[in-house]
Coordinates of C-alpha atoms and ligand atoms in Angstrom, one line a residue:
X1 CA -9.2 -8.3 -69.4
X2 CA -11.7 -5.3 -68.8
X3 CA -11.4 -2.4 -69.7
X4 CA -13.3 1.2 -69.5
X5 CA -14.1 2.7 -73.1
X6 CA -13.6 6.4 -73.6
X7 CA -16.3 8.6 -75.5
X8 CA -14.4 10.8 -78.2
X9 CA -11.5 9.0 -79.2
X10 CA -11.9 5.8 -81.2
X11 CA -8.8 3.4 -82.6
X12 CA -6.9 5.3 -85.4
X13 CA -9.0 8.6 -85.1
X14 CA -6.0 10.5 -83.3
X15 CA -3.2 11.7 -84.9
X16 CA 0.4 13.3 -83.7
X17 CA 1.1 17.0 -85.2
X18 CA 5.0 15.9 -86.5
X19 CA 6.4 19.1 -88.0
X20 CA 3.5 21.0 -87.7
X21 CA 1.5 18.7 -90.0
X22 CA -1.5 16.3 -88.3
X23 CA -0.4 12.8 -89.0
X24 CA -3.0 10.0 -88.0
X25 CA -1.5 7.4 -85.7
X26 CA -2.9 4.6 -87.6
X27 CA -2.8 1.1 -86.2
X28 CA 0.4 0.8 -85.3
X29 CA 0.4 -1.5 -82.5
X30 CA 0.2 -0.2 -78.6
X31 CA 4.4 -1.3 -78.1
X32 CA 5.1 0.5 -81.5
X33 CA 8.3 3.2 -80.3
X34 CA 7.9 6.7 -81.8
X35 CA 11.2 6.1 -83.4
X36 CA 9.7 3.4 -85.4
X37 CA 6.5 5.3 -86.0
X38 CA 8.6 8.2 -87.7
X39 CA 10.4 6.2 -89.3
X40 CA 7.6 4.4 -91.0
X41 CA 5.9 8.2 -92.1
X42 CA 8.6 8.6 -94.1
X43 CA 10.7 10.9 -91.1
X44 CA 14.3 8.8 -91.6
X45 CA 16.4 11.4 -89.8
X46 CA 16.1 9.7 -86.5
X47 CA 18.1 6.6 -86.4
X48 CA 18.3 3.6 -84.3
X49 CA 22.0 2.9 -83.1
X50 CA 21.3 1.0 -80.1
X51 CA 17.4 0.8 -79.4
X52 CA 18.0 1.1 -75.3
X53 CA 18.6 4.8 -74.9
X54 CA 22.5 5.1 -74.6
X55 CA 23.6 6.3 -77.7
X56 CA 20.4 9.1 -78.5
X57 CA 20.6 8.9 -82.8
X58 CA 16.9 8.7 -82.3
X59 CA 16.7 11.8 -80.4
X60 CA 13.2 13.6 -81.5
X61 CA 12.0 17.2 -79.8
X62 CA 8.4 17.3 -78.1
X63 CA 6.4 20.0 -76.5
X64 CA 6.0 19.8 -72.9
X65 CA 4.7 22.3 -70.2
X66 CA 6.5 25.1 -68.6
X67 CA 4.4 26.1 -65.8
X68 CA 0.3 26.8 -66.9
X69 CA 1.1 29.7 -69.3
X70 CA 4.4 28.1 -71.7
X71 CA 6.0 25.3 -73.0
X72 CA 9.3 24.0 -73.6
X73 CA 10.8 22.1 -76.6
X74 CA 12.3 19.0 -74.8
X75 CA 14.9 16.3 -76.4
X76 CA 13.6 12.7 -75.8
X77 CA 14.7 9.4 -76.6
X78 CA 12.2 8.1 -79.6
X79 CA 13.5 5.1 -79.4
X80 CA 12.3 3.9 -76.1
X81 CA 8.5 5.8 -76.1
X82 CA 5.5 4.1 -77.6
X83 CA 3.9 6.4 -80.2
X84 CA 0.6 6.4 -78.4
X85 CA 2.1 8.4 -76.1
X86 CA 2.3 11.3 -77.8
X87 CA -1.2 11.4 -79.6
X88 CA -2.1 14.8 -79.6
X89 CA 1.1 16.0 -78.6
X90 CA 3.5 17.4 -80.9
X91 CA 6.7 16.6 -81.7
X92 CA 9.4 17.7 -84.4
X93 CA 12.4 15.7 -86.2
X94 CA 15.6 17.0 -88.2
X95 CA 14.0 17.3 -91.0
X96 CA 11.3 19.8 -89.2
X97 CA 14.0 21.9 -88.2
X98 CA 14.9 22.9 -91.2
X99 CA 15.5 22.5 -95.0
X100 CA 18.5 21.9 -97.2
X101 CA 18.1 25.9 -98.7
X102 CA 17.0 27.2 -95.3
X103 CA 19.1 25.3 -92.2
X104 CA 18.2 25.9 -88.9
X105 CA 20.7 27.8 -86.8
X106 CA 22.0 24.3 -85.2
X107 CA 22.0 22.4 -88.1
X108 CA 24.2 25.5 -90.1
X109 CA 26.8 25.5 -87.4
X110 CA 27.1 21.9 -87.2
X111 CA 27.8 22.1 -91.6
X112 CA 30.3 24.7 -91.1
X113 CA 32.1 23.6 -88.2
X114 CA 32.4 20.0 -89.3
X115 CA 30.6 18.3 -86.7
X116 CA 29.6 15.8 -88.6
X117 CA 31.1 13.0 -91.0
X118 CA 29.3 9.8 -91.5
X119 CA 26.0 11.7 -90.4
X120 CA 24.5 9.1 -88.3
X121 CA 24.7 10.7 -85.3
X122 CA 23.9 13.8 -86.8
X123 CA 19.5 14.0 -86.8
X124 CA 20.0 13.1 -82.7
X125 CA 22.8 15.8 -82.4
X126 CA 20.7 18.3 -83.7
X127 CA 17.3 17.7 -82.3
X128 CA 19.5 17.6 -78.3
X129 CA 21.5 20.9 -79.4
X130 CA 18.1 22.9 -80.8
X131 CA 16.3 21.9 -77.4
X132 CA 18.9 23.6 -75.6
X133 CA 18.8 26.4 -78.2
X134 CA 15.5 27.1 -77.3
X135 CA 16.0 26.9 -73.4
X136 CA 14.8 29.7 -71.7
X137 CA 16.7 30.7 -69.4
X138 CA 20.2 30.1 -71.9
X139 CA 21.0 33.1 -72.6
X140 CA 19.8 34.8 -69.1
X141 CA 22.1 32.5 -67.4
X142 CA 25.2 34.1 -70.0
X143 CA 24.7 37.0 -69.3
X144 CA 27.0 38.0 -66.9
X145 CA 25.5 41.0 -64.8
X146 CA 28.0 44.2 -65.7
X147 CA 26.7 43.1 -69.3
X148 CA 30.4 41.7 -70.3
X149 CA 30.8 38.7 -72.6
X150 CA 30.9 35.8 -70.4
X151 CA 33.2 32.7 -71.2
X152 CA 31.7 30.0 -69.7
X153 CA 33.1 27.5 -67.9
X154 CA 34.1 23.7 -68.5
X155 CA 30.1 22.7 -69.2
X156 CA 28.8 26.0 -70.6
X157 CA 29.6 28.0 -73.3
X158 CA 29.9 31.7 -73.4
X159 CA 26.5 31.4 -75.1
X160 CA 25.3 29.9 -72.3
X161 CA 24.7 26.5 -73.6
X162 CA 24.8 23.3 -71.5
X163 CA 27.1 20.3 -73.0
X164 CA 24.8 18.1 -70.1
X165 CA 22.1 18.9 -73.2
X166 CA 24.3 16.4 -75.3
X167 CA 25.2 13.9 -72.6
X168 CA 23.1 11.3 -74.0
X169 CA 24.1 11.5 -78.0
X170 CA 27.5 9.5 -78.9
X171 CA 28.9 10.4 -82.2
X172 CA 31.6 7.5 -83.2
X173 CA 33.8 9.1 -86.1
X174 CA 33.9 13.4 -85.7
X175 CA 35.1 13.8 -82.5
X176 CA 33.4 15.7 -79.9
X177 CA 35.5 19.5 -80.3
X178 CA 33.5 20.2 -83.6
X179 CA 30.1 19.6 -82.4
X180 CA 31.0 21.6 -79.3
X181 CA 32.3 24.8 -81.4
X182 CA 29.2 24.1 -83.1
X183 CA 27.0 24.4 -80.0
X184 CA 29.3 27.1 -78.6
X185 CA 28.3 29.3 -81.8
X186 CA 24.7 29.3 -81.5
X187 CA 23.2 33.1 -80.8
X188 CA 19.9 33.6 -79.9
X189 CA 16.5 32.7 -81.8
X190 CA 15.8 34.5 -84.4
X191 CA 12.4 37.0 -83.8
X192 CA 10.5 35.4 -86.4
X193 CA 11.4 32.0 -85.1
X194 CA 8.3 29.7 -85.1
X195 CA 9.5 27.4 -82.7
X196 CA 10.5 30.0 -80.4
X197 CA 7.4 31.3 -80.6
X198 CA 5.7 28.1 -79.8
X199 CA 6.8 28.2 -76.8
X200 CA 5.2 31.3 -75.6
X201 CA 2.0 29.1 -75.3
X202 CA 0.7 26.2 -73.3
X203 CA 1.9 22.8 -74.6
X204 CA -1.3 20.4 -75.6
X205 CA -3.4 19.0 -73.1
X206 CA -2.9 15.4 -72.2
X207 CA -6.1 14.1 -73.8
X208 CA -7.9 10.6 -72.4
X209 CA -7.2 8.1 -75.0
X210 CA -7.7 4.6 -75.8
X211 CA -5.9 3.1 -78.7
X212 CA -6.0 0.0 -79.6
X213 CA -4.3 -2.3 -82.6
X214 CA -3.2 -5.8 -82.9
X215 CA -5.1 -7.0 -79.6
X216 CA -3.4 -4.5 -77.4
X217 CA -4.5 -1.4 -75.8
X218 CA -2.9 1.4 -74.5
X219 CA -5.0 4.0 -72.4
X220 CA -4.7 7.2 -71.4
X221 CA -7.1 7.3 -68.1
X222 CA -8.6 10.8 -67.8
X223 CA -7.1 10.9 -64.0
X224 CA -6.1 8.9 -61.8
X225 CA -9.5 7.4 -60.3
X226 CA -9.6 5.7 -63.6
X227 CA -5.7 4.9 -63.6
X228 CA -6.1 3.1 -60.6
X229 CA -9.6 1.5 -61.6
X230 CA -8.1 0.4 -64.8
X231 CA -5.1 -1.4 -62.8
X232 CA -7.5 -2.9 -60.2
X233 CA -9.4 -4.5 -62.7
X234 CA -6.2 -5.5 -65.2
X235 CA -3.3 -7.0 -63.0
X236 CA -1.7 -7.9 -65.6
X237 CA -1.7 -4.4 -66.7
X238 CA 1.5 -2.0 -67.1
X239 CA 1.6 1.6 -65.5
X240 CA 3.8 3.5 -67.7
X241 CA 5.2 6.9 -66.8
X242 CA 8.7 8.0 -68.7
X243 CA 9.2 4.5 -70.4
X244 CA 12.8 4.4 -70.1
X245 CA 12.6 1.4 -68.3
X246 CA 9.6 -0.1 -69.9
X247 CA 11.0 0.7 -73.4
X248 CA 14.1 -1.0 -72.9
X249 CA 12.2 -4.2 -71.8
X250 CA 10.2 -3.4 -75.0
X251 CA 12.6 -3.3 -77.2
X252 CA 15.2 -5.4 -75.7
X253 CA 13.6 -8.4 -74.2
X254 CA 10.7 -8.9 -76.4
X255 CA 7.9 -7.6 -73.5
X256 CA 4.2 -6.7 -74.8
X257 CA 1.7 -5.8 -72.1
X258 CA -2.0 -6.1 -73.5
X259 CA -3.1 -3.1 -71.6
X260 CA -0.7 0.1 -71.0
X261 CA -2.2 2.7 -68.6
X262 CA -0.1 5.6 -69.1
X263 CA -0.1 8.0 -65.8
X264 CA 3.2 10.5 -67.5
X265 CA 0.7 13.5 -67.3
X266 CA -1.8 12.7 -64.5
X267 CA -2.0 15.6 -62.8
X268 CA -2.1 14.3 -59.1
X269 CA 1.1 12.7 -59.9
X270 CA 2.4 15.9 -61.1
X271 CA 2.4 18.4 -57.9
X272 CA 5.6 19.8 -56.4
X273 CA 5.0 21.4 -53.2
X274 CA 7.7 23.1 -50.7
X275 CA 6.3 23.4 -47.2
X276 CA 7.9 24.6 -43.7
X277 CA 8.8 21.0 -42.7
X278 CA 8.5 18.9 -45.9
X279 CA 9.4 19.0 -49.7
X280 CA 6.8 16.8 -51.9
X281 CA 7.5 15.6 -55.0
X282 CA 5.0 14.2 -57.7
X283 CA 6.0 10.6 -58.6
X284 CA 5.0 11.2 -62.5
X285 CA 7.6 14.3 -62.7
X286 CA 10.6 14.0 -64.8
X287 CA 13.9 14.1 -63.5
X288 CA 14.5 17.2 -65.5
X289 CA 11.6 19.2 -64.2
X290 CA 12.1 18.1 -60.3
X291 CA 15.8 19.6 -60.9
X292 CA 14.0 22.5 -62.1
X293 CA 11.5 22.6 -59.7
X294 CA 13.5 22.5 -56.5
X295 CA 16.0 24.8 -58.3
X296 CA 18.7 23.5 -55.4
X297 CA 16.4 23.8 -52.3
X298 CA 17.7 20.2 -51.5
X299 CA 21.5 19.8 -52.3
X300 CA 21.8 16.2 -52.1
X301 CA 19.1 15.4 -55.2
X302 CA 20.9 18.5 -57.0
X303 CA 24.0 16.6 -56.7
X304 CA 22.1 13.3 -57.8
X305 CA 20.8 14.4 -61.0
X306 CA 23.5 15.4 -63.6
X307 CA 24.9 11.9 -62.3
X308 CA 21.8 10.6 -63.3
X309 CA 22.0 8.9 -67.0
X310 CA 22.0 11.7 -70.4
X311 CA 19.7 15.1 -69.9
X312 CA 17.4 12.7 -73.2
X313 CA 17.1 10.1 -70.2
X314 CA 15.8 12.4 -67.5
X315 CA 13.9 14.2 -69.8
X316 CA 12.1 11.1 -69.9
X317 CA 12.3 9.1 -66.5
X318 CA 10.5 9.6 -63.9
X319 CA 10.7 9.7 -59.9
X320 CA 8.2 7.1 -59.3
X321 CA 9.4 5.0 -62.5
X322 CA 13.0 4.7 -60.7
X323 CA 11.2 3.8 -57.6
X324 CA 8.7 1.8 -59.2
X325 CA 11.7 -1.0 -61.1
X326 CA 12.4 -1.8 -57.3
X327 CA 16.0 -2.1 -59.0
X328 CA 19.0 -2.3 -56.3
X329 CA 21.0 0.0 -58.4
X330 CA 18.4 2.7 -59.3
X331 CA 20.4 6.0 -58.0
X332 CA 17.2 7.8 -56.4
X333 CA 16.5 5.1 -53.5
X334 CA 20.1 5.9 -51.8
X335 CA 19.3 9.9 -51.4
X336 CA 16.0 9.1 -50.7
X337 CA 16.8 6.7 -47.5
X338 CA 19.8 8.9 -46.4
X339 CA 17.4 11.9 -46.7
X340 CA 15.1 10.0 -44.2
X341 CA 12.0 10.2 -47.7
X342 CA 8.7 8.7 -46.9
X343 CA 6.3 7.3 -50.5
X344 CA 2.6 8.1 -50.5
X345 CA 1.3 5.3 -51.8
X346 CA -1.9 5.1 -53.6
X347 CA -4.8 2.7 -54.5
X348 CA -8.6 2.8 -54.7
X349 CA -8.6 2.6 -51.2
X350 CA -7.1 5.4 -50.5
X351 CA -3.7 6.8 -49.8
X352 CA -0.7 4.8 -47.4
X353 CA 2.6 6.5 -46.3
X354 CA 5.7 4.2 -46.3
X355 CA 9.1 5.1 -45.2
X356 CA 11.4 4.5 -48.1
X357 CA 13.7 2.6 -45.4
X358 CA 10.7 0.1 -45.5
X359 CA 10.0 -0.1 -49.1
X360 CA 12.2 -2.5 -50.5
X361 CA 11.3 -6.1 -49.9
X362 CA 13.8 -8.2 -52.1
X363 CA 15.1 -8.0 -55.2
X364 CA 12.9 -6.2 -57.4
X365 CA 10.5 -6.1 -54.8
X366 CA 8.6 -3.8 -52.4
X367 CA 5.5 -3.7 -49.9
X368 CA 3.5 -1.8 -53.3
X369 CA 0.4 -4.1 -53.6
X370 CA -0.8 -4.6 -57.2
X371 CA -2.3 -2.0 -58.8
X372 CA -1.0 0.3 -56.5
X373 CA 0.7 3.4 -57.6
X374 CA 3.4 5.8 -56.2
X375 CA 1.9 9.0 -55.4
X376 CA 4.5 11.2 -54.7
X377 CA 8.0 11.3 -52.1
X378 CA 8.3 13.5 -49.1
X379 CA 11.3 15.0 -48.2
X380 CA 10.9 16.0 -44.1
X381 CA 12.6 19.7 -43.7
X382 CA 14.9 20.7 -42.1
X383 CA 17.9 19.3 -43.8
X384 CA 21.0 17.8 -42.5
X385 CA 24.2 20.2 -43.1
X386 CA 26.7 17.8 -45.0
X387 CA 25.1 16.1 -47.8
X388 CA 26.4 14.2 -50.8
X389 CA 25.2 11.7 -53.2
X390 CA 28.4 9.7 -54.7
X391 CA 28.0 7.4 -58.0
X392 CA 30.7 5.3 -58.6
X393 CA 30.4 3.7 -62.0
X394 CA 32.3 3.2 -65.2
X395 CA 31.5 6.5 -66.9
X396 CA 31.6 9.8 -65.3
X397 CA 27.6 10.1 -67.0
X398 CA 25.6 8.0 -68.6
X399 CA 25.9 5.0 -66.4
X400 CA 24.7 2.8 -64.2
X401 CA 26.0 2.8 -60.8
X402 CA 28.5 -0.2 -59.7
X403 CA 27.5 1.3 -56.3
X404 CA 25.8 4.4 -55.1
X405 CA 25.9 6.2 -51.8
X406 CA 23.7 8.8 -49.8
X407 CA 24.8 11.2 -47.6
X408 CA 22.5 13.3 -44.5
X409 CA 24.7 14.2 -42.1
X410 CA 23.9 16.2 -39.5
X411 CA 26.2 17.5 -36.2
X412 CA 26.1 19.5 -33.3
X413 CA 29.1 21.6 -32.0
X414 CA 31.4 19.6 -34.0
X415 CA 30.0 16.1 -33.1
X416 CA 27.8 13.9 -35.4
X417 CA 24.7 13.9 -33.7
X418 CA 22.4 12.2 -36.7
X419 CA 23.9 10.3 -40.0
X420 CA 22.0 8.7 -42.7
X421 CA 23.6 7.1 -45.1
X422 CA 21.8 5.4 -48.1
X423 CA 23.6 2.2 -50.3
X424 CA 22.9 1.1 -53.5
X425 CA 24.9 -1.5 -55.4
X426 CA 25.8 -4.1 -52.8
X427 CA 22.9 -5.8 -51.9
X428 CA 19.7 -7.1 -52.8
X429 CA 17.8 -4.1 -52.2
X430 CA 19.1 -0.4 -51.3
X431 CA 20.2 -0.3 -47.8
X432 CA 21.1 2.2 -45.1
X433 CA 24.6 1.7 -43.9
X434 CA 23.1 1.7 -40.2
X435 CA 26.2 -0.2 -39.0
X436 CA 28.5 2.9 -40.3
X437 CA 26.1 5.3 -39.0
X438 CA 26.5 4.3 -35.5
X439 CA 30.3 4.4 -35.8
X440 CA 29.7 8.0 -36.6
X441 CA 27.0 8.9 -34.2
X442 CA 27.6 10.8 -30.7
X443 CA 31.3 11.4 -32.1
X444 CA 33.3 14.3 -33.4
X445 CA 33.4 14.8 -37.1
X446 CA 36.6 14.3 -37.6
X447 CA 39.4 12.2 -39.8
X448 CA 39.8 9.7 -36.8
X449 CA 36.1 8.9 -36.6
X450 CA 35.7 9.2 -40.0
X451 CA 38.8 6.6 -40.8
X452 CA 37.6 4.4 -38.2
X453 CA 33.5 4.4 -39.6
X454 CA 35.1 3.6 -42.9
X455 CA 36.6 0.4 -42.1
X456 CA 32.9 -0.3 -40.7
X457 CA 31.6 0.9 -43.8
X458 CA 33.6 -1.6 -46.1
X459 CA 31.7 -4.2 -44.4
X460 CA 28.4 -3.0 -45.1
X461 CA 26.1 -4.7 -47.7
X462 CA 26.5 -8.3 -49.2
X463 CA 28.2 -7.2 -52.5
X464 CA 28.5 -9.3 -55.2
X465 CA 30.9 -9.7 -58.5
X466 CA 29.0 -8.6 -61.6
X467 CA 30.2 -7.2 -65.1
X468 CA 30.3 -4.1 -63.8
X469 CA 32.6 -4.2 -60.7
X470 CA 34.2 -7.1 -58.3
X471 CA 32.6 -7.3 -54.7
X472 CA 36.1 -6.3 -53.2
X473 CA 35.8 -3.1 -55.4
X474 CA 32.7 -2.1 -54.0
X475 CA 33.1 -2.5 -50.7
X476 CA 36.5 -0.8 -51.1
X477 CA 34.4 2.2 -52.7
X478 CA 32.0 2.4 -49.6
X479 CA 35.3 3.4 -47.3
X480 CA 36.5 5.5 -49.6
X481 CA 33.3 7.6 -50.1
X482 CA 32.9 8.1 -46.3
X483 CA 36.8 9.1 -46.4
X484 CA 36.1 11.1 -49.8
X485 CA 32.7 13.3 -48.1
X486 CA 34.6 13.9 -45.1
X487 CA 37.8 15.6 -47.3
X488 CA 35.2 17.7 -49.2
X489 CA 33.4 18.7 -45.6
X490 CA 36.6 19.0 -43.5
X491 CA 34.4 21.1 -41.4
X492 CA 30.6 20.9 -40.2
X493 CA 29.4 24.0 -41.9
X494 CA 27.8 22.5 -44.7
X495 CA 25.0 23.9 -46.5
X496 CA 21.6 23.7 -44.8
X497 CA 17.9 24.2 -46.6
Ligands
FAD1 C1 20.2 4.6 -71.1 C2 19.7 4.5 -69.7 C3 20.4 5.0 -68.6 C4 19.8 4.9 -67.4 N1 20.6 5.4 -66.3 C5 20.1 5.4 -65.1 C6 20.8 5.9 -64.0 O1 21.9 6.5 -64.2 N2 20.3 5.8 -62.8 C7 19.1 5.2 -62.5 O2 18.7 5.1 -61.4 N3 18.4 4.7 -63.5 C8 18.8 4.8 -64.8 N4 18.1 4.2 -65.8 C9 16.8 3.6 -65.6 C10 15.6 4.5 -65.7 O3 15.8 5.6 -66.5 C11 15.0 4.9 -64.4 O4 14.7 3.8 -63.6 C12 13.8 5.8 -64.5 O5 13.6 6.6 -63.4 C13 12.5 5.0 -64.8 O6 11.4 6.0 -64.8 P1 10.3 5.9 -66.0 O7 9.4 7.0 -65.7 O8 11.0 6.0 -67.3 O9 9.7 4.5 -65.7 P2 8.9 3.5 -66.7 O10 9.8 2.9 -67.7 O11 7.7 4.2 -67.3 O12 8.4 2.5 -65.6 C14 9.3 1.6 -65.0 C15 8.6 0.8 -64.0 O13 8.1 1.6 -62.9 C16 6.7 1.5 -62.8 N5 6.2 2.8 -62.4 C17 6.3 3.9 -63.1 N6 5.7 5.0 -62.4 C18 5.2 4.4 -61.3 C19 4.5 5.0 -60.2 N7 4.2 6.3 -60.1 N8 4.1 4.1 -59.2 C20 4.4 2.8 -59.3 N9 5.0 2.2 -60.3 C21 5.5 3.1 -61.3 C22 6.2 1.0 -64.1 O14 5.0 0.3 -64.0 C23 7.3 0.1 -64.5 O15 7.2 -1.2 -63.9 C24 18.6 4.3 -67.1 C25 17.9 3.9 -68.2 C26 18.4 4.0 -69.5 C27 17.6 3.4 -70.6
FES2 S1 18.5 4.3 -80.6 FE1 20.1 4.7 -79.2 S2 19.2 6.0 -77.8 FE2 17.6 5.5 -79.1
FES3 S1 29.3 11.7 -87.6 FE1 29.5 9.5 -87.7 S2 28.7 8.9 -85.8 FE2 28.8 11.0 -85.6

């Protein structure tokens, strides 16, 4: 293996600030979680309940950016990121929250309103509810604009706060109405507030790193040339962006990579752009801050994303990450092939554009050559009028899909005069349903076509039985999404972008 050193960091020289103190990473080995890490300073709050990112006990709060000027205090998963990761960075637990004679304004309503009983749960709870505490635009958004009290609705409180903020934390014993009235309570940040304050300055830089410990490396290329050098020269290497795929394979199933190349904060990976005829997406950006970032300019990803696992999950995973598995039941690849998406591709010989429609190869595999990285999406403007993205799976959040489905559709005078339809779940690979979308084509958009293009639509794929749904249940679920889109869009004026 080869590798490029880096002048100014040297093995067990860098440290993570973790409640405002510098702590030195030490050699804790390149596949060593944060959640571990803490845990071994001392920092027990955090707990591991499942070790795969479903159940979020080991919920920490970091620092990310919030454009150049600010930063945001974000809930992540500790349990599924490697410490290295966050060298430099800092990043606060429970017990930096506050103290046992001084609570922090989360962890006092949680005491008082009995939202919590065996405590487990409770250092995650906290660390997900003070994120969204801190949220900037929380209290804007509650503020209704004649200046009444507003009373929320079924997601939001009338403080404004967003129960998708605690999608990804399971509490087993209180019961979920306590910690709600607890999260409910919360009033604004207090003045004095230092991790309010924080906020009103750029998070730290994503330094160039190289740690290694215990024969493994992990790297943090200064940009992407090196990324990509350092993966020409390594195949065996692992690109890591979010790590909530990785991490599960870490932690789950045993995997060590002797070199990790981390590209989370690579800045070419990192670029959102909105043009007159297409929408580009950095691969390396969260799920979180594309939902942020397109603030609903393209409806069919807004209705992806609070589908899309817990807020601690997309907080971590990336675009290019869900991409980048190849998986068949990743949820981005159906929007992205109904919403006709191409991938830049990247390499050190320069830059390829690949429909998504031709990415997929096979299972868990795609035309991306080794060493080859996922740039960024492109989303061509303008937008079909009816779009959709359905999830049918076992949960209403925080699940995988038993099958997935895209909608573009796109009509003229009443007649369908383009549909794109994206599958995931009943194949090998995501598919378009182009069987279904020529029942639909050159026809009006009505319940007759639609009724007949869903008996077409049953057919599609080649599902299969798994522990997560029967092959007659999914193909019964393709018909009935057509049937269910077409109730919900009776009419063709759907929203355009
Ligand atoms: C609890 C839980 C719930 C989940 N729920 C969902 C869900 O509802 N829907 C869903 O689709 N997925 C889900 N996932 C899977 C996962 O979160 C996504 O696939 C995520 O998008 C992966 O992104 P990441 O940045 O974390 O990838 P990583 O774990 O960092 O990397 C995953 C793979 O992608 C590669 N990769 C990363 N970035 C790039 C790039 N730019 N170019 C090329 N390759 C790259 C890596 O080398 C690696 O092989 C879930 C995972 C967990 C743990
Ligand atoms: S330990 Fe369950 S999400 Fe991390
Ligand atoms: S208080 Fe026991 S698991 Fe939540």
């Amino acid at each position: 293996m080869s590798s490029t050193p880096r002048n100014g960091t040297v093995d067990g020289s860098v440290s993570l600030t973790v409640n405002g103190v510098a702590t030195p990473l030490g050699e804790a080995p390149a596949y060593t979680t944060l959640l571990d890490w803490l845990r071994g300073q001392g920092l027990t709050g955090a707990k591991e309940g499942c070790a795969e990112g479903e159940c979020g006990a080991c919920s920490v709060m970091v620092v990310r950016p919030d454009g150049d000027d600010r930063s945001r205090w974000t809930a992540i998963n500790a349990c599924l990121v490697p410490a290295a990761a966050y060298a430099g960075q800092e990043v606060v637990t429970s017990e930096g929250l506050g103290t046992v004679d001084d609570l922090h304004p989360v962890q006092r309503e949680m005491a008082v309103r009995g939202g919590s009983q065996c405590g487990y749960c409770t250092p995650g709870f906290v660390c997900s509810m003070a994120a969204e505490f801190y949220r900037p635009d929380r209290t804007r958004a509650a503020a209704s604009p004649d200046g009444a009290a507003d009373d929320g609705d079924h997601e939001h409180g009338p403080n404004g706060f967003d129960l998708h903020a605690l999608s990804g934390n399971l509490c087993r014993c209180t019961g979920y109405r306590p910690i709600r009235d607890a999260a409910y309570a919360l009033g604004d940040a207090a003045g004095d507030d230092p991790l309010a304050e924080r906020t009103s300055r750029p998070a730290p830089a994503a330094e160039p790193l190289r740690h290694t410990a215990a024969d493994r490396s992990f790297v943090r290329p200064a940009d992407l040339d090196e990324a990509l050098r350092l993966l020409a020269d390594n195949p065996d290497a692992v690109a890591l962006a979010g790590s909530t795929d990785w991490g599960v394979e870490v932690n789950i199933r045993s995997a060590r990579a002797d070199l990790v190349v981390v590209i989370d904060r690579l800045p070419e990976l990192r670029e959102l752009h909105v043009r007159d005829d297409v929408v580009e997406i950095g691969a390396a950006l969260t799920l979180s801050e594309v939902e942020r970032g397109l603030d609903g300019r393209v409806p069919l990803l807004d209705s992806l994303f609070p589908q899309f696992a817990s807020r601690l999950i997309r907080n971590g995973a990336t675009i290019g990450g869900n991409l980048g598995t190849g998986s068949p039941i990743g949820d981005t690849p159906p929007a992205l092939l109904a919403l006709e998406a191409d991938l830049v591709l990247t390499s050190p010989d320069g830059d390829r554009v690949v429909p998504v429609s031709d990415y997929f190869t096979g299972y868990r595999e795609s035309v991306r050559r080794p060493g080859e990285l996922i740039r960024s999406v492109r989303v061509p403007l303008p937008l079909s009028q009816i779009t959709a993205f359905h999830k049918i799976a076992k949960r209403r959040f925080d699940d995988i899909s038993s099958v997935a489905v895209g909608f573009a559709i796109q009509t003229d005078g009443g007649v369908v005069s383009k549909a794109r339809i994206g599958l995931g779940g009943v194949a090998a690979t995501p598919i378009r349903a182009t069987a279904t979308e020529a029942a639909l084509e050159g026809r009006p958009w009505s319940a007759e076509t639609v009724a007949a293009a869903a008996a077409v639509m049953r057919g599609e794929g080649t599902p299969m039985d798994d522990h997560r749904a029967s092959a007659a249940y999914r193909s019964a679920m393709l018909g009935t999404a057509l049937r269910r889109l077409h109730s919900d869009n009776p009419t063709t004026e759907g929203r355009t972008a």
